[in-house]
Amino acid sequence: MTITIEYYLVLSAFMFLVGVAGVLTRRNAIIVFMCIELMLNSANLTLIAFSSFLGSSVGQLFVFFVMTVAAAEAAVGLAIIIAIFRNRLTVNLDDINILKW
Amino acid sequence: MNLETILFFIFGLIAAISSILMITRNNAVIAALYLILNFASLAGLYLILNAQFIAVAQVIVYAGAIMVLFLFVIMLLRPENEKKFLESNPKVKIFAFIIAGFVFLQLVYIIFFSRAFNLPFNNQASVEAGKIESIGYLLFKEYVLPFEAAGFLLLAATIGALILAKKKID
Amino acid sequence: MRELIYLTVFLPLLGFLIIGIFGSKIKSEKFIGTLGSSTIGISFLITLLAFFETLSLPIENRKFIITLFTWLKVGGLDVRFSYLVDQLSLVMALIVTGVGFIIHVYSIGYMHGDKGFWRFFAYLNLFIFAMMNLILADNFVLLFLGWEGVGLCSYLLIGFWYDRKFENSTTADAAKKAFIVNRIGDFGFLLGMFLIFLTFGSLNFEEVFSRANIFSVSTATFGFIALFLFIGATGKSAQIPLYVWLPDAMAGPTPVSALIHAATMVTAGVYMVARCSIIFASAPQIMMIIAIIGLLTALFAASIGLVQNDIKKVLAYSTVSQLGYMFLAMGVGAFTAGIFHLMTHAFFKALLFLGAGSVIHSMHEEQDIQKYGGLKKYMPITSITFLIAALAISGIPPLSGFFSKDEILWYSFTNNGFLFWLIGVLTAVLTAFYMFRLYFLTFEGQERFGHDKHPHESPKVMTYPLIILAVLSVIGGFIGIPEVFSGEHGNQFHNWLSPIFVDAERKLLKFGFHTHLEEIILMVLSVILALGSILFARYVYLKSPQVADNLSDKFSRVYKILWNKYYVDELYEKLFVNPVVNLSRNVFWKFTDGKIIDGLIHSIAKLIDLFASIFRKFQTGLAQFYALIMVFGIAITLLWIILSF
């Protein structure tokens, strides 16, 4: 059977939702971040799949930018986590709930 | 059953399984390593799709730089291992999984049961698209402004990360 | 000058505004007093000039209406601010502005040193404004405006010394009583107005009265209209059953009692009946009711006045009694006689009150006549003027009270029969008695006051008004000399006013033929009885005071009933006041307001609280929880999109 684009899309959706489940359930902030990266990657996969099947480079260009942004965001996010850790000595999200009523 | 199909299934399965494993590990370092495996399999998938540049960029940037950064931070902060998965807040977690599964089913439905895509795989065009010349051409001709903006973004991120993570000077 | 009649209304209003707004800053009493009095004085002059102008015109041209602006124009209702200058309103206006001016001048002396001096004059001017509106109005609505306005000013002025105690309660309670009882009457008046509008389609006097003649309206309708209007009159003019506020109104300063509760406001009811004479004449049963109530009130109040010991209370009951005479006159169809008595009563009653005020002032606010006695030699002017007024009210010729009261008694005899005349004369006897009891106990006889009181004559600003009013009480009757004496000149006052009442008198159709001889006999009889009563009072209170004590011991139960005013106040309190207060307190306040309305508000608040405590759980402070909700939202949205395809 030929691999049509649906296969790639389903795989991408699966990875995305695995990432969502991870973001919603994990307690450790760093692991939550990694799940976010996973979600970004699934989006990348979708873009590349479409770009390949449509024969246009724009999709891959977009992925290039997504990667840039993901890198920047990862750096800044981890810096924030380090700053929070310095303050509270924990990265457990259960303990960072100042917005609570 | 050509090579492409087999490779897709191999890489796809590895990607899927490694992602599931990643979110369920208690140990942060193990989770990071599984994520690296995921990225690597994704790079393989990109190669199947003739996206050579992106595949290489994936390995270098994601697996090579970002994950290394993650591992550094994990080693630096030494977080305790989390408790067993369903010990804390079981109701919320189960609800989250159910919702995520539900959305997945909806997406599958949308993908398969909406109007058919009818995209034939044109190898030639696909190869052309994946070549680094095409990407570079676009990058420096039509999308040079986003390119420069991305540069600014990286500068801002660098400075931001520096300041946030710096030790306070008394 | 008639076109400027509206100035007589608005000058006092201007006085009220100026004194009311700036009065507390103006330090000079003289300025305020002069300003307050001169607005009324100028109004009096304008009225006088309008009177002379009207006098010089032939009878057909004497009615004059000036419209200022349209007030309400809704549907079939067209109400204007317009004033009617005719014979009746001129008489009333002259009385109000004239006596009002005199009392304003008197108040400059009486209220000297009071910290609310400016407030007093402001309220007095406001009162004159409202009263003039009432008198000069040419439609019911404007009349009602004045009606309510005088009620308001009465409340303000009775409670003028708001921090003073009065009998068992406070002056504020007395003021409230006056206002509330008045309001009950006003309700009747309003019903009458509604019925008039319903029947005649207009509230303008000219239109209503001309239509009353032309339209075929049932006697029952006229009866109801007249009854409701009369209820309003009983409230305002203190007749049975709504007279109870007038004795309590004595809590206010004496000039207030003189102006409002003797000369002007309480006469508004009489004026209203006179103005609507055609309506009343078309309802003969109500006329009979008015006559009976007037007569009974006169007798009833006179009997209470016999035993009261507060000088102002005696005068208050005397006012109620004399108002009864006026309504008796209206009820038997002698409209001009009623207005005549209104005028003479204004003179001598105001004089009596001002004299009483003079005495109270010099005796340092002592009002109990048992503590007076022999003041004649200290206060000669007050004493003589008081005597003149007492003679006038007792109906001794040739003073004004004789002519007016006798005219009423004569018409009661001719129109309603011997019994009415008899009870009227009996009341006159009682009037003479209690009036001279008051005079003798206050001014003659032994001095019964302690050495701490130093009575003295009042200053000129207070005695000159007394003198002027005394002169008026003496000569005021001569314009109403009956036919029997003045021959073909006729009764001048009657001739002046009769065009107003022509339609009403035509409807009344009184038969009977009475001779001049009968009139003279009855006149002489009533004068002799009055003189006898005066001499009896002199005997009892001057020569042998123990007669009074013996009498009161022998008839102690009667004495007690009279002294307690027939327990009417207590009866009203039990029948009306207590149930209403209890209803308000227990049902409306505690239950309806407290439990139901407050309960509703509280339960809404509790409901919101309940919802809030549920929704509060969503604010966990954990970003992941919020993200979960977001994903949930995405799921719902996708579901909706899928389903809508």
Coordinates of C-alpha atoms in Angstrom, one line a residue, chain C residues 2 54 116 209 280 439 482 542 552 555 580 608 617 623:
Chain C
R2 CA -56.0 93.8 37.4
T54 CA -63.3 96.5 39.6
G116 CA -34.9 80.9 63.3
F209 CA -69.8 75.9 36.5
F280 CA -73.4 72.4 46.2
Y439 CA -61.0 88.0 79.2
P482 CA -78.7 94.3 56.6
L542 CA -65.0 88.2 88.7
S552 CA -67.5 72.0 88.2
F555 CA -71.2 68.4 87.3
V580 CA -52.6 51.7 61.1
I608 CA -24.7 34.2 44.1
K617 CA -13.1 25.7 42.5
A623 CA -1.7 26.6 34.8

